[in-house]
Short mmCIF file of C-alpha atoms in Angstrom, two decimals:
data_model
loop_
_atom_site.label_atom_id
_atom_site.label_comp_id
_atom_site.label_asym_id
_atom_site.label_seq_id
_atom_site.Cartn_x
_atom_site.Cartn_y
_atom_site.Cartn_z
CA VAL A 22 91.54 -83.11 111.57
CA GLN A 23 90.33 -85.87 109.27
CA SER A 24 86.84 -85.68 110.74
CA PHE A 25 86.71 -82.01 109.80
CA VAL A 26 87.96 -82.67 106.30
CA GLN A 27 85.34 -85.37 105.76
CA ASN A 28 82.54 -83.05 106.84
CA GLN A 29 80.92 -81.89 103.61
CA LEU A 30 79.41 -78.82 105.32
CA ILE A 31 82.79 -77.22 106.03
CA LEU A 32 83.53 -74.16 103.92
CA LYS A 33 86.10 -74.63 101.16
CA PRO A 34 88.66 -72.18 102.64
CA VAL A 35 88.58 -74.11 105.93
CA ARG A 36 88.89 -77.42 104.09
CA ASP A 37 91.87 -76.12 102.11
CA LEU A 38 93.51 -74.95 105.33
CA LEU A 39 93.03 -78.36 106.94
CA THR A 40 94.54 -80.01 103.86
CA ILE A 41 97.61 -77.80 104.15
CA VAL A 42 97.91 -78.63 107.85
CA GLU A 43 97.73 -82.36 107.26
CA THR A 44 100.25 -82.16 104.43
CA ALA A 45 102.62 -80.31 106.75
CA LEU A 46 102.06 -82.95 109.44
CA LEU A 47 102.90 -85.71 106.98
CA LYS A 48 106.18 -84.01 106.12
CA VAL A 49 107.04 -83.75 109.81
CA TYR A 50 106.20 -87.40 110.45
CA LEU A 51 108.35 -88.51 107.51
CA ILE A 52 111.28 -86.39 108.66
CA ASP A 53 110.85 -87.74 112.19
CA HIS A 54 110.52 -91.33 110.87
CA ASN A 55 107.21 -91.72 112.67
CA LYS A 56 105.75 -94.51 110.54
CA THR A 57 102.63 -95.01 112.64
CA LEU A 58 101.34 -91.45 112.33
CA ALA A 59 102.53 -91.11 108.74
CA ASN A 60 100.66 -94.24 107.70
CA ALA A 61 97.55 -93.03 109.53
CA LEU A 62 97.54 -89.93 107.35
CA LEU A 63 98.34 -91.86 104.18
CA ARG A 64 95.39 -94.19 104.66
CA ASN A 65 93.14 -91.18 104.11
CA GLN A 66 95.35 -89.14 101.82
CA ASP A 67 92.63 -88.92 99.16
CA LYS A 68 90.60 -86.74 101.55
CA CYS A 69 93.30 -84.73 103.27
CA CYS A 70 96.90 -84.31 102.10
CA LEU A 71 97.86 -82.68 98.83
CA SER A 72 98.50 -85.51 96.37
CA THR A 73 101.42 -83.87 94.61
CA GLU A 74 103.17 -83.20 97.91
CA VAL A 75 102.53 -86.72 99.17
CA GLU A 76 104.13 -88.19 96.06
CA LYS A 77 107.12 -85.87 96.25
CA GLU A 78 107.73 -86.49 99.96
CA LEU A 79 107.43 -90.26 99.73
CA MET A 80 109.90 -90.35 96.86
CA LYS A 81 112.22 -88.00 98.73
CA HIS A 82 112.25 -90.25 101.81
CA HIS A 83 112.44 -93.47 99.76
CA ARG A 84 109.18 -94.83 101.15
CA ARG A 85 108.53 -97.06 98.15
CA GLN A 86 105.99 -99.38 99.73
CA GLU A 87 103.90 -96.43 100.91
CA LEU A 88 104.31 -94.82 97.49
CA VAL A 89 102.85 -97.92 95.83
CA SER A 90 99.88 -97.83 98.22
CA PHE A 91 99.45 -94.12 97.52
CA TYR A 92 99.37 -94.69 93.76
CA GLU A 93 96.92 -97.54 94.20
CA LYS A 94 94.47 -95.37 96.14
CA GLN A 95 94.85 -92.69 93.49
CA ASN A 96 94.08 -95.30 90.79
CA GLN A 97 97.46 -94.56 89.25
CA HIS A 98 98.14 -98.24 88.70
CA SER A 99 100.75 -97.77 86.00
CA LYS A 100 102.86 -95.64 88.34
CA ALA A 101 102.39 -98.16 91.14
CA LEU A 102 103.58 -101.03 88.97
CA GLU A 103 106.55 -99.04 87.71
CA SER A 104 107.51 -98.31 91.32
CA ILE A 105 107.35 -102.01 92.15
CA LYS A 106 109.33 -102.92 89.05
CA ASN A 107 112.05 -100.31 89.65
CA THR A 108 112.48 -100.95 93.38
CA GLU A 109 114.90 -103.77 94.08
CA SER A 110 113.26 -104.80 97.35
CA LEU A 111 109.81 -104.96 95.72
CA SER A 112 110.52 -106.14 92.17
CA THR A 113 109.50 -109.78 92.51
CA HIS A 114 107.06 -111.70 90.34
CA GLU A 115 104.91 -112.30 93.41
CA ASN A 116 104.56 -108.58 94.19
CA ILE A 117 103.69 -107.72 90.60
CA LEU A 118 101.14 -110.53 90.37
CA ASN A 119 99.62 -109.64 93.73
CA TYR A 120 99.12 -106.07 92.58
CA LEU A 121 97.69 -107.14 89.23
CA SER A 122 95.23 -109.43 91.02
CA LYS A 123 93.63 -106.33 92.57
CA LEU A 124 92.79 -104.84 89.18
CA ASP A 125 89.56 -105.40 87.28
CA ASN A 126 88.68 -106.12 83.67
CA ASN A 127 88.98 -102.43 82.74
CA GLN A 128 92.69 -102.67 83.45
CA LEU A 129 93.34 -105.65 81.15
CA PRO A 130 95.69 -103.74 78.78
CA LEU A 131 97.85 -102.78 81.76
CA ILE A 132 97.76 -106.34 83.08
CA PHE A 133 98.79 -107.69 79.68
CA LYS A 134 101.69 -105.22 79.54
CA TYR A 135 103.27 -106.56 82.73
CA ILE A 136 102.26 -110.20 82.31
CA LYS A 137 103.67 -110.65 78.79
CA PRO A 138 107.40 -110.44 79.65
CA MET A 139 106.82 -112.69 82.66
CA ILE A 140 105.19 -115.39 80.53
CA LYS A 141 107.91 -115.20 77.88
CA SER A 142 110.64 -115.43 80.50
CA ALA A 143 108.96 -118.35 82.25
CA LEU A 144 108.51 -120.26 78.98
CA GLU A 145 112.12 -119.75 77.92
CA LYS A 146 113.60 -120.97 81.19
CA THR A 147 113.25 -124.31 82.93
CA LYS A 148 111.78 -124.87 86.39
CA ASN A 149 109.39 -121.92 86.12
CA GLU A 150 106.18 -123.89 86.62
CA ASN A 151 105.29 -121.87 89.72
CA ILE A 152 105.31 -118.56 87.85
CA LEU A 153 103.15 -119.94 85.05
CA HIS A 154 100.84 -121.46 87.63
CA ASP A 155 100.47 -118.13 89.44
CA ILE A 156 99.74 -116.36 86.16
CA LEU A 157 97.09 -118.96 85.42
CA ILE A 158 95.61 -118.35 88.88
CA LEU A 159 95.49 -114.63 88.14
CA PHE A 160 93.42 -115.16 85.00
CA VAL A 161 91.31 -118.04 86.30
CA GLY A 162 90.65 -116.44 89.67
CA GLU A 163 91.17 -119.41 91.97
CA SER A 164 93.75 -121.92 93.08
CA ILE A 165 94.19 -125.05 90.97
CA SER A 166 94.39 -128.36 92.81
CA THR A 167 96.77 -129.92 90.28
CA SER A 168 99.51 -127.43 91.10
CA PRO A 169 102.91 -129.05 91.75
CA SER A 170 103.36 -126.72 94.72
CA PRO A 171 101.33 -124.15 96.68
CA PRO A 172 100.77 -120.85 94.86
CA THR A 173 102.98 -117.95 95.86
CA MET A 174 100.23 -115.43 95.14
CA ASP A 175 97.99 -113.92 97.79
CA MET A 176 94.54 -115.13 96.69
CA SER A 177 92.59 -112.83 99.02
CA ASN A 178 91.93 -110.41 96.15
CA ALA A 179 91.19 -113.02 93.50
CA GLU A 180 87.71 -113.50 92.13
CA THR A 181 86.31 -116.19 89.90
CA ILE A 182 86.97 -115.35 86.25
CA LYS A 183 86.78 -111.60 86.65
CA PHE A 184 88.59 -111.02 83.34
CA ASN A 185 87.02 -111.43 79.91
CA PRO A 186 88.09 -114.97 78.89
CA ILE A 187 88.01 -114.23 75.16
CA GLU A 188 90.35 -111.25 75.54
CA VAL A 189 92.65 -113.25 77.80
CA TYR A 190 92.79 -116.12 75.31
CA GLU A 191 93.49 -113.81 72.36
CA PHE A 192 96.32 -112.24 74.35
CA LEU A 193 97.84 -115.56 75.43
CA LYS A 194 97.73 -117.25 72.02
CA ASP A 195 99.96 -114.53 70.53
CA ILE A 196 102.66 -115.56 73.00
CA ASN A 197 102.36 -119.33 73.09
CA GLN A 198 99.83 -121.95 71.99
CA ASP A 199 100.04 -124.48 74.81
CA PHE A 200 99.50 -122.04 77.69
CA PRO A 201 96.21 -120.57 76.37
CA ILE A 202 94.93 -124.12 75.77
CA LYS A 203 95.64 -124.89 79.42
CA TYR A 204 93.77 -121.72 80.35
CA LEU A 205 90.71 -122.73 78.31
CA GLU A 206 90.82 -126.28 79.68
CA THR A 207 90.76 -124.85 83.20
CA ILE A 208 87.76 -122.57 82.74
CA CYS A 209 85.66 -124.27 80.04
CA LEU A 210 83.39 -126.18 82.46
CA LYS A 211 82.94 -123.44 85.03
CA PRO A 212 79.23 -122.77 85.60
CA GLU A 213 79.76 -119.03 86.11
CA LEU A 214 80.53 -118.71 82.40
CA ASP A 215 76.82 -119.25 81.84
CA SER A 216 75.99 -118.45 78.19
CA LYS A 217 79.69 -118.05 77.33
CA GLN A 218 80.47 -121.65 78.25
CA ARG A 219 79.58 -122.99 74.81
CA ASP A 220 81.71 -120.32 73.13
CA ILE A 221 84.67 -121.20 75.34
CA CYS A 222 84.31 -124.93 74.58
CA ASN A 223 84.17 -124.19 70.85
CA LEU A 224 87.20 -121.96 71.21
CA LEU A 225 89.06 -124.79 72.91
CA ILE A 226 88.22 -127.16 70.04
CA TYR A 227 89.55 -124.66 67.50
CA ALA A 228 92.64 -124.17 69.65
CA TYR A 229 93.25 -127.93 69.59
CA GLN A 230 92.87 -127.95 65.80
CA ASP A 231 95.30 -125.06 65.36
CA ARG A 232 97.83 -126.70 67.65
CA ILE A 233 97.60 -130.04 65.84
CA LYS A 234 98.02 -128.25 62.52
CA GLN A 235 101.05 -126.37 63.83
CA LEU A 236 102.65 -129.57 65.14
CA SER A 237 101.93 -131.28 61.82
CA ASN A 238 103.57 -128.46 59.87
CA GLU A 239 106.57 -128.51 62.18
CA SER A 240 107.01 -132.28 61.90
CA GLU A 241 106.51 -132.46 58.12
CA PRO A 242 110.09 -131.39 57.22
CA MET A 243 111.48 -133.90 59.72
CA ILE A 244 109.33 -136.67 58.24
CA GLU A 245 110.44 -135.77 54.73
CA ALA A 246 114.07 -135.67 55.84
CA LYS A 247 113.70 -139.09 57.45
CA GLN A 248 112.05 -140.48 54.35
CA GLN A 249 114.85 -139.08 52.20
CA GLU A 250 117.41 -140.54 54.58
CA THR A 251 115.70 -143.93 54.36
CA LYS A 252 115.55 -143.68 50.58
CA ASP A 253 119.23 -142.76 50.36
CA SER A 254 120.08 -145.63 52.69
CA GLN A 255 118.08 -148.06 50.56
CA GLN A 256 119.77 -146.82 47.41
CA GLN A 257 123.15 -147.24 49.04
CA ASN A 258 122.22 -150.77 50.09
CA CYS A 259 121.11 -151.57 46.55
CA LYS A 260 124.41 -150.30 45.18
CA SER A 261 126.31 -152.40 47.70
CA ILE A 262 124.29 -155.50 46.80
CA LEU A 263 124.78 -154.84 43.08
CA CYS A 264 128.50 -154.36 43.59
CA PHE A 265 128.67 -157.57 45.62
CA THR A 266 126.73 -159.44 42.93
CA LYS A 267 129.02 -158.23 40.15
CA THR A 268 132.12 -159.05 42.16
CA THR A 269 130.79 -162.52 42.92
CA GLU A 270 129.97 -163.03 39.26
CA LYS A 271 133.52 -162.06 38.26
CA ILE A 272 134.96 -164.48 40.80
CA PHE A 273 132.83 -167.34 39.48
CA ASN A 274 133.82 -166.47 35.91
CA LEU A 275 137.49 -166.49 36.84
CA MET A 276 137.06 -169.79 38.64
CA PHE A 277 135.33 -171.24 35.58
CA ILE A 278 138.09 -170.01 33.25
CA TYR A 279 140.75 -171.38 35.58
CA LYS A 280 138.99 -174.75 35.71
CA GLU A 281 138.65 -174.91 31.93
CA HIS A 282 142.31 -174.03 31.49
CA ASN A 283 143.45 -176.78 33.85
CA CYS A 284 141.31 -179.31 32.12
#
C-alpha cells in the first residue's frame, strides 16, 4: 500500500482511499497488539495514515514511545517533549537531552525552555556533575575528555557546535556565571568557529571580568565586617590594657602610701 501512496501519479481520490485503509490497518494492529506491523506503518505515517487519527490512537493505547516518534516526524517537537516529560517511564534527564540533541539552531528557544529547569536543579543540588556535563555536551557538540565519568547522552546525533554560541552564552549567563564561563572555555579554541573565534575569546575575557567583579562585590561586606571586628577587638584590647594600667597604678600608689605611713 505504501508504494501506491508514494507514487505521485496516483489520483487524489485513490490516494485518499489508501490513506483511509492504512489508518484502519493501524487501528487494527494497535488493538491486536501487533507492534511489528504497527511500527512499520508508523515509520511512514507522514505519507500514509491520517495524522490526527494516529495521534488519537497512540494516546488511546498508551503507546507513549511511538507517540514521541510520531511527533518528532511531524516536527511537533514541543508535543514530543511534553510527552516525554509527562510519561513516568520516559521522563528522565537523559531522554530529554537525547531528544534535544536532535534539534537544530532554529529550535533554540524550545531547547532553552527545557534545559533551564534542569540546569537550575543541577546547580542547587550536590553530585549533579553528570547532568551539567551532559548539558555542556549538548551545547558543545562533542564529548569532553575531562569528564569525571562517561556521558549518559547518546552522542550519535551530536554535531560540533551546531548552536549559535553567542545565544547559548547569553542564555546561560542569566542562570549562572560559572557554567557559561566553562562553556566558553570549552569552545573558544575550536577551529570551526572560524571568524567567530576572536569574538568568543573576547566574550570569555569580559565574562572573567564580570565574574571577578561579582566576587569582589560579594566579598566586600565580609571584608568590611572582618575589619570592623578587628577594630572592635583592638579597641577592646586597648580598654583592657588601659584598665590594667590604671589598676596597677592604683596598687603602686597604695603601696607607696602604706610604705610612707609605716616609716
